Amino acid sequence: MAINFGSGILPNPKCEICETEIKPTEKLIVEKHTMHISCFKCAFCDVKLSVGACAMEPNLLERFGPLFFCADHMLISPAEKKEQILRKGHKEKGKKRQM
C-alpha cells in the first residue's frame, strides 16, 4: 500500500535485506539501512538481533548489502564471514539467490 500525499503517491520502501516492500508497521531502520523487523537477524545463525547488541560488516556491504551479526559471530574475520555467507546462500547485490 502506498501513502498518498496530495497529488503524488510515495511507494513503501523496499527492505535492503530481502528486497520486498515494507509495510509501515514492519519498518526498522538500523545504521541508516531500512528493513523489515523480521529481517533484522544474524546473517549466520538467524537469531533475532537487538540494536546495540550486534554489528554490521562494512567490508561486505557493497557486495552483499547490509549484513548484521550477533555477538557470537561479529568478531569473525571478514574473509571467513564472506566464505560462510557464500556457503549459506546469501545473494550478491544485483544477482538472484542461488540455493
mmCIF file of N, CA and C in Angstrom:
data_model
loop_
_atom_site.group_PDB
_atom_site.id
_atom_site.type_symbol
_atom_site.label_atom_id
_atom_site.label_comp_id
_atom_site.label_asym_id
_atom_site.label_seq_id
_atom_site.Cartn_x
_atom_site.Cartn_y
_atom_site.Cartn_z
ATOM 1 N N MET A 1 0.836 -1.168 0.000
ATOM 2 C CA MET A 1 0.000 0.000 0.000
ATOM 3 C C MET A 1 0.884 1.235 0.000
ATOM 4 N N ALA A 2 0.561 2.199 -0.800
ATOM 5 C CA ALA A 2 1.329 3.430 -0.888
ATOM 6 C C ALA A 2 0.658 4.523 -0.069
ATOM 7 N N ILE A 3 1.433 5.506 0.330
ATOM 8 C CA ILE A 3 0.914 6.648 1.067
ATOM 9 C C ILE A 3 0.660 7.772 0.078
ATOM 10 N N ASN A 4 -0.511 8.376 0.136
ATOM 11 C CA ASN A 4 -0.891 9.421 -0.804
ATOM 12 C C ASN A 4 -0.710 10.786 -0.151
ATOM 13 N N PHE A 5 0.158 11.624 -0.721
ATOM 14 C CA PHE A 5 0.364 12.992 -0.276
ATOM 15 C C PHE A 5 -0.065 13.924 -1.390
ATOM 16 N N GLY A 6 -1.268 14.478 -1.289
ATOM 17 C CA GLY A 6 -1.762 15.386 -2.323
ATOM 18 C C GLY A 6 -1.878 14.660 -3.640
ATOM 19 N N SER A 7 -1.193 15.159 -4.654
ATOM 20 C CA SER A 7 -1.285 14.556 -5.983
ATOM 21 C C SER A 7 -0.238 13.466 -6.211
ATOM 22 N N GLY A 8 0.754 13.345 -5.320
ATOM 23 C CA GLY A 8 1.804 12.335 -5.501
ATOM 24 C C GLY A 8 1.599 11.148 -4.589
ATOM 25 N N ILE A 9 2.065 10.001 -5.009
ATOM 26 C CA ILE A 9 1.966 8.788 -4.204
ATOM 27 C C ILE A 9 3.382 8.294 -3.934
ATOM 28 N N LEU A 10 3.705 8.133 -2.660
ATOM 29 C CA LEU A 10 5.013 7.617 -2.286
ATOM 30 C C LEU A 10 4.894 6.114 -2.044
ATOM 31 N N PRO A 11 5.655 5.310 -2.768
ATOM 32 C CA PRO A 11 5.581 3.861 -2.542
ATOM 33 C C PRO A 11 6.249 3.501 -1.216
ATOM 34 N N ASN A 12 5.840 2.388 -0.650
ATOM 35 C CA ASN A 12 6.506 1.898 0.547
ATOM 36 C C ASN A 12 7.935 1.524 0.180
ATOM 37 N N PRO A 13 8.884 1.718 1.104
ATOM 38 C CA PRO A 13 10.279 1.369 0.795
ATOM 39 C C PRO A 13 10.452 -0.140 0.672
ATOM 40 N N LYS A 14 11.565 -0.535 0.062
ATOM 41 C CA LYS A 14 11.906 -1.958 -0.029
ATOM 42 C C LYS A 14 12.942 -2.294 1.033
ATOM 43 N N CYS A 15 12.839 -3.483 1.555
ATOM 44 C CA CYS A 15 13.779 -3.990 2.548
ATOM 45 C C CYS A 15 15.136 -4.199 1.888
ATOM 46 N N GLU A 16 16.193 -3.713 2.532
ATOM 47 C CA GLU A 16 17.536 -3.880 1.985
ATOM 48 C C GLU A 16 18.072 -5.293 2.196
ATOM 49 N N ILE A 17 17.397 -6.096 2.977
ATOM 50 C CA ILE A 17 17.815 -7.480 3.207
ATOM 51 C C ILE A 17 17.118 -8.423 2.224
ATOM 52 N N CYS A 18 15.783 -8.417 2.206
ATOM 53 C CA CYS A 18 15.033 -9.361 1.361
ATOM 54 C C CYS A 18 14.504 -8.732 0.073
ATOM 55 N N GLU A 19 14.644 -7.424 -0.054
ATOM 56 C CA GLU A 19 14.269 -6.680 -1.260
ATOM 57 C C GLU A 19 12.777 -6.728 -1.585
ATOM 58 N N THR A 20 11.926 -6.873 -0.560
ATOM 59 C CA THR A 20 10.482 -6.801 -0.765
ATOM 60 C C THR A 20 9.943 -5.557 -0.055
ATOM 61 N N GLU A 21 8.715 -5.184 -0.405
ATOM 62 C CA GLU A 21 8.099 -3.981 0.148
ATOM 63 C C GLU A 21 7.907 -4.094 1.660
ATOM 64 N N ILE A 22 8.101 -2.970 2.336
ATOM 65 C CA ILE A 22 7.927 -2.911 3.786
ATOM 66 C C ILE A 22 6.671 -2.115 4.108
ATOM 67 N N LYS A 23 5.754 -2.722 4.843
ATOM 68 C CA LYS A 23 4.581 -2.000 5.340
ATOM 69 C C LYS A 23 5.044 -1.111 6.501
ATOM 70 N N PRO A 24 4.392 0.024 6.704
ATOM 71 C CA PRO A 24 4.821 0.940 7.768
ATOM 72 C C PRO A 24 4.948 0.290 9.146
ATOM 73 N N THR A 25 4.110 -0.668 9.467
ATOM 74 C CA THR A 25 4.163 -1.324 10.780
ATOM 75 C C THR A 25 5.300 -2.336 10.894
ATOM 76 N N GLU A 26 5.964 -2.660 9.779
ATOM 77 C CA GLU A 26 7.046 -3.652 9.764
ATOM 78 C C GLU A 26 8.418 -3.013 9.596
ATOM 79 N N LYS A 27 8.479 -1.685 9.528
ATOM 80 C CA LYS A 27 9.701 -0.967 9.158
ATOM 81 C C LYS A 27 10.652 -0.772 10.340
ATOM 82 N N LEU A 28 11.940 -1.021 10.083
ATOM 83 C CA LEU A 28 13.002 -0.799 11.055
ATOM 84 C C LEU A 28 14.167 -0.155 10.315
ATOM 85 N N ILE A 29 14.788 0.850 10.913
ATOM 86 C CA ILE A 29 15.973 1.480 10.328
ATOM 87 C C ILE A 29 17.123 1.295 11.309
ATOM 88 N N VAL A 30 18.194 0.644 10.842
ATOM 89 C CA VAL A 30 19.377 0.389 11.657
ATOM 90 C C VAL A 30 20.586 0.848 10.861
ATOM 91 N N GLU A 31 21.397 1.724 11.453
ATOM 92 C CA GLU A 31 22.589 2.255 10.792
ATOM 93 C C GLU A 31 22.273 2.760 9.384
ATOM 94 N N LYS A 32 21.163 3.471 9.258
ATOM 95 C CA LYS A 32 20.690 4.080 8.012
ATOM 96 C C LYS A 32 20.239 3.060 6.963
ATOM 97 N N HIS A 33 20.016 1.819 7.357
ATOM 98 C CA HIS A 33 19.538 0.773 6.453
ATOM 99 C C HIS A 33 18.104 0.409 6.844
ATOM 100 N N THR A 34 17.215 0.410 5.849
ATOM 101 C CA THR A 34 15.797 0.142 6.071
ATOM 102 C C THR A 34 15.496 -1.331 5.815
ATOM 103 N N MET A 35 14.778 -1.948 6.752
ATOM 104 C CA MET A 35 14.483 -3.377 6.630
ATOM 105 C C MET A 35 13.212 -3.723 7.390
ATOM 106 N N HIS A 36 12.720 -4.933 7.148
ATOM 107 C CA HIS A 36 11.635 -5.483 7.956
ATOM 108 C C HIS A 36 12.189 -5.776 9.354
ATOM 109 N N ILE A 37 11.353 -5.649 10.346
ATOM 110 C CA ILE A 37 11.752 -6.032 11.699
ATOM 111 C C ILE A 37 12.186 -7.499 11.704
ATOM 112 N N SER A 38 11.466 -8.338 10.966
ATOM 113 C CA SER A 38 11.764 -9.778 10.935
ATOM 114 C C SER A 38 13.055 -10.108 10.188
ATOM 115 N N CYS A 39 13.566 -9.198 9.368
ATOM 116 C CA CYS A 39 14.815 -9.430 8.631
ATOM 117 C C CYS A 39 16.046 -9.026 9.440
ATOM 118 N N PHE A 40 15.838 -8.383 10.585
ATOM 119 C CA PHE A 40 16.953 -7.951 11.426
ATOM 120 C C PHE A 40 17.394 -9.123 12.292
ATOM 121 N N LYS A 41 18.217 -9.991 11.687
ATOM 122 C CA LYS A 41 18.702 -11.196 12.357
ATOM 123 C C LYS A 41 20.129 -11.473 11.908
ATOM 124 N N CYS A 42 20.817 -12.313 12.649
ATOM 125 C CA CYS A 42 22.209 -12.648 12.346
ATOM 126 C C CYS A 42 22.298 -13.332 10.984
ATOM 127 N N ALA A 43 23.238 -12.882 10.165
ATOM 128 C CA ALA A 43 23.416 -13.451 8.825
ATOM 129 C C ALA A 43 23.911 -14.896 8.880
ATOM 130 N N PHE A 44 24.454 -15.330 10.013
ATOM 131 C CA PHE A 44 24.931 -16.710 10.157
ATOM 132 C C PHE A 44 23.884 -17.627 10.780
ATOM 133 N N CYS A 45 23.430 -17.273 11.976
ATOM 134 C CA CYS A 45 22.600 -18.206 12.754
ATOM 135 C C CYS A 45 21.126 -17.820 12.814
ATOM 136 N N ASP A 46 20.753 -16.707 12.191
ATOM 137 C CA ASP A 46 19.363 -16.245 12.118
ATOM 138 C C ASP A 46 18.742 -15.887 13.467
ATOM 139 N N VAL A 47 19.547 -15.704 14.506
ATOM 140 C CA VAL A 47 18.999 -15.279 15.794
ATOM 141 C C VAL A 47 18.515 -13.830 15.658
ATOM 142 N N LYS A 48 17.394 -13.525 16.299
ATOM 143 C CA LYS A 48 16.847 -12.166 16.284
ATOM 144 C C LYS A 48 17.833 -11.229 16.978
ATOM 145 N N LEU A 49 18.080 -10.063 16.370
ATOM 146 C CA LEU A 49 19.059 -9.121 16.903
ATOM 147 C C LEU A 49 18.387 -7.953 17.608
ATOM 148 N N SER A 50 19.169 -7.276 18.432
ATOM 149 C CA SER A 50 18.746 -6.047 19.102
ATOM 150 C C SER A 50 19.736 -4.957 18.737
ATOM 151 N N VAL A 51 19.231 -3.745 18.533
ATOM 152 C CA VAL A 51 20.113 -2.618 18.244
ATOM 153 C C VAL A 51 21.059 -2.441 19.430
ATOM 154 N N GLY A 52 22.348 -2.304 19.157
ATOM 155 C CA GLY A 52 23.346 -2.152 20.204
ATOM 156 C C GLY A 52 23.976 -3.463 20.636
ATOM 157 N N ALA A 53 23.403 -4.585 20.235
ATOM 158 C CA ALA A 53 23.937 -5.898 20.615
ATOM 159 C C ALA A 53 24.291 -6.701 19.374
ATOM 160 N N CYS A 54 24.714 -6.002 18.318
ATOM 161 C CA CYS A 54 25.060 -6.662 17.064
ATOM 162 C C CYS A 54 26.052 -5.771 16.314
ATOM 163 N N ALA A 55 26.534 -6.251 15.186
ATOM 164 C CA ALA A 55 27.459 -5.471 14.363
ATOM 165 C C ALA A 55 27.200 -5.745 12.893
ATOM 166 N N MET A 56 27.424 -4.708 12.075
ATOM 167 C CA MET A 56 27.332 -4.856 10.626
ATOM 168 C C MET A 56 28.756 -4.983 10.093
ATOM 169 N N GLU A 57 28.944 -5.729 9.012
ATOM 170 C CA GLU A 57 30.267 -5.891 8.414
ATOM 171 C C GLU A 57 30.404 -4.930 7.241
ATOM 172 N N PRO A 58 31.093 -3.783 7.426
ATOM 173 C CA PRO A 58 31.209 -2.794 6.346
ATOM 174 C C PRO A 58 31.996 -3.295 5.137
ATOM 175 N N ASN A 59 32.915 -4.239 5.333
ATOM 176 C CA ASN A 59 33.713 -4.752 4.215
ATOM 177 C C ASN A 59 32.886 -5.565 3.223
ATOM 178 N N LEU A 60 31.719 -6.031 3.629
ATOM 179 C CA LEU A 60 30.868 -6.842 2.756
ATOM 180 C C LEU A 60 29.651 -6.076 2.247
ATOM 181 N N LEU A 61 29.491 -4.826 2.686
ATOM 182 C CA LEU A 61 28.302 -4.039 2.368
ATOM 183 C C LEU A 61 28.091 -3.871 0.868
ATOM 184 N N GLU A 62 29.127 -3.489 0.140
ATOM 185 C CA GLU A 62 28.969 -3.244 -1.298
ATOM 186 C C GLU A 62 28.594 -4.517 -2.056
ATOM 187 N N ARG A 63 29.148 -5.639 -1.666
ATOM 188 C CA ARG A 63 28.900 -6.893 -2.387
ATOM 189 C C ARG A 63 27.575 -7.557 -2.012
ATOM 190 N N PHE A 64 27.220 -7.522 -0.721
ATOM 191 C CA PHE A 64 26.043 -8.263 -0.247
ATOM 192 C C PHE A 64 24.934 -7.389 0.318
ATOM 193 N N GLY A 65 25.165 -6.099 0.464
ATOM 194 C CA GLY A 65 24.202 -5.258 1.150
ATOM 195 C C GLY A 65 24.428 -5.372 2.646
ATOM 196 N N PRO A 66 23.554 -4.767 3.456
ATOM 197 C CA PRO A 66 23.774 -4.796 4.904
ATOM 198 C C PRO A 66 23.566 -6.192 5.487
ATOM 199 N N LEU A 67 24.587 -6.678 6.166
ATOM 200 C CA LEU A 67 24.510 -7.957 6.872
ATOM 201 C C LEU A 67 24.892 -7.700 8.318
ATOM 202 N N PHE A 68 24.084 -8.190 9.228
ATOM 203 C CA PHE A 68 24.316 -7.967 10.650
ATOM 204 C C PHE A 68 24.658 -9.292 11.318
ATOM 205 N N PHE A 69 25.441 -9.195 12.407
ATOM 206 C CA PHE A 69 25.930 -10.386 13.093
ATOM 207 C C PHE A 69 25.706 -10.267 14.591
ATOM 208 N N CYS A 70 25.369 -11.388 15.212
ATOM 209 C CA CYS A 70 25.159 -11.443 16.658
ATOM 210 C C CYS A 70 26.514 -11.393 17.373
ATOM 211 N N ALA A 71 26.475 -11.325 18.699
ATOM 212 C CA ALA A 71 27.699 -11.254 19.496
ATOM 213 C C ALA A 71 28.601 -12.466 19.268
ATOM 214 N N ASP A 72 28.025 -13.619 19.015
ATOM 215 C CA ASP A 72 28.830 -14.825 18.786
ATOM 216 C C ASP A 72 29.564 -14.800 17.451
ATOM 217 N N HIS A 73 29.068 -14.051 16.477
ATOM 218 C CA HIS A 73 29.652 -14.070 15.132
ATOM 219 C C HIS A 73 30.257 -12.742 14.679
ATOM 220 N N MET A 74 30.098 -11.674 15.450
ATOM 221 C CA MET A 74 30.578 -10.369 14.993
ATOM 222 C C MET A 74 32.096 -10.262 14.934
ATOM 223 N N LEU A 75 32.822 -11.056 15.682
ATOM 224 C CA LEU A 75 34.280 -10.947 15.717
ATOM 225 C C LEU A 75 34.996 -11.864 14.733
ATOM 226 N N ILE A 76 34.262 -12.618 13.954
ATOM 227 C CA ILE A 76 34.863 -13.463 12.919
ATOM 228 C C ILE A 76 35.463 -12.555 11.849
ATOM 229 N N SER A 77 36.573 -12.942 11.258
ATOM 230 C CA SER A 77 37.243 -12.103 10.252
ATOM 231 C C SER A 77 36.349 -11.896 9.033
ATOM 232 N N PRO A 78 36.514 -10.758 8.341
ATOM 233 C CA PRO A 78 35.718 -10.503 7.133
ATOM 234 C C PRO A 78 35.858 -11.605 6.079
ATOM 235 N N ALA A 79 37.054 -12.169 5.927
ATOM 236 C CA ALA A 79 37.257 -13.234 4.936
ATOM 237 C C ALA A 79 36.440 -14.475 5.292
ATOM 238 N N GLU A 80 36.440 -14.843 6.571
ATOM 239 C CA GLU A 80 35.662 -16.011 6.996
ATOM 240 C C GLU A 80 34.162 -15.728 6.893
ATOM 241 N N LYS A 81 33.759 -14.490 7.212
ATOM 242 C CA LYS A 81 32.348 -14.120 7.067
ATOM 243 C C LYS A 81 31.914 -14.264 5.613
ATOM 244 N N LYS A 82 32.742 -13.774 4.698
ATOM 245 C CA LYS A 82 32.416 -13.859 3.269
ATOM 246 C C LYS A 82 32.247 -15.319 2.853
ATOM 247 N N GLU A 83 33.173 -16.166 3.271
ATOM 248 C CA GLU A 83 33.110 -17.593 2.929
ATOM 249 C C GLU A 83 31.834 -18.235 3.477
ATOM 250 N N GLN A 84 31.516 -17.957 4.729
ATOM 251 C CA GLN A 84 30.316 -18.523 5.353
ATOM 252 C C GLN A 84 29.038 -17.999 4.695
ATOM 253 N N ILE A 85 29.043 -16.711 4.343
ATOM 254 C CA ILE A 85 27.878 -16.092 3.708
ATOM 255 C C ILE A 85 27.612 -16.738 2.355
ATOM 256 N N LEU A 86 28.661 -16.949 1.568
ATOM 257 C CA LEU A 86 28.501 -17.603 0.268
ATOM 258 C C LEU A 86 28.025 -19.038 0.448
ATOM 259 N N ARG A 87 28.576 -19.733 1.435
ATOM 260 C CA ARG A 87 28.188 -21.121 1.704
ATOM 261 C C ARG A 87 26.720 -21.206 2.127
ATOM 262 N N LYS A 88 26.265 -20.223 2.883
ATOM 263 C CA LYS A 88 24.874 -20.218 3.354
ATOM 264 C C LYS A 88 23.893 -19.881 2.237
ATOM 265 N N GLY A 89 24.376 -19.259 1.153
ATOM 266 C CA GLY A 89 23.499 -18.967 0.024
ATOM 267 C C GLY A 89 23.010 -17.537 -0.054
ATOM 268 N N HIS A 90 23.627 -16.634 0.698
ATOM 269 C CA HIS A 90 23.241 -15.224 0.584
ATOM 270 C C HIS A 90 23.537 -14.748 -0.826
ATOM 271 N N LYS A 91 22.640 -13.967 -1.365
ATOM 272 C CA LYS A 91 22.835 -13.488 -2.724
ATOM 273 C C LYS A 91 23.656 -12.207 -2.732
ATOM 274 N N GLU A 92 24.388 -12.037 -3.811
ATOM 275 C CA GLU A 92 25.123 -10.799 -4.007
ATOM 276 C C GLU A 92 24.160 -9.767 -4.559
ATOM 277 N N LYS A 93 24.412 -8.504 -4.275
ATOM 278 C CA LYS A 93 23.535 -7.445 -4.768
ATOM 279 C C LYS A 93 23.467 -7.507 -6.287
ATOM 280 N N GLY A 94 22.255 -7.440 -6.814
ATOM 281 C CA GLY A 94 22.068 -7.454 -8.259
ATOM 282 C C GLY A 94 22.048 -8.838 -8.876
ATOM 283 N N LYS A 95 22.204 -9.886 -8.066
ATOM 284 C CA LYS A 95 22.175 -11.261 -8.576
ATOM 285 C C LYS A 95 21.054 -12.019 -7.889
ATOM 286 N N LYS A 96 20.495 -12.998 -8.584
ATOM 287 C CA LYS A 96 19.433 -13.818 -7.997
ATOM 288 C C LYS A 96 20.045 -14.826 -7.040
ATOM 289 N N ARG A 97 19.303 -15.139 -5.979
ATOM 290 C CA ARG A 97 19.758 -16.089 -4.962
ATOM 291 C C ARG A 97 19.934 -17.482 -5.555
ATOM 292 N N GLN A 98 21.062 -18.107 -5.239
ATOM 293 C CA GLN A 98 21.322 -19.474 -5.684
ATOM 294 C C GLN A 98 21.339 -20.362 -4.459
ATOM 295 N N MET A 99 20.482 -21.350 -4.420
ATOM 296 C CA MET A 99 20.402 -22.230 -3.250
ATOM 297 C C MET A 99 20.870 -23.612 -3.621
#
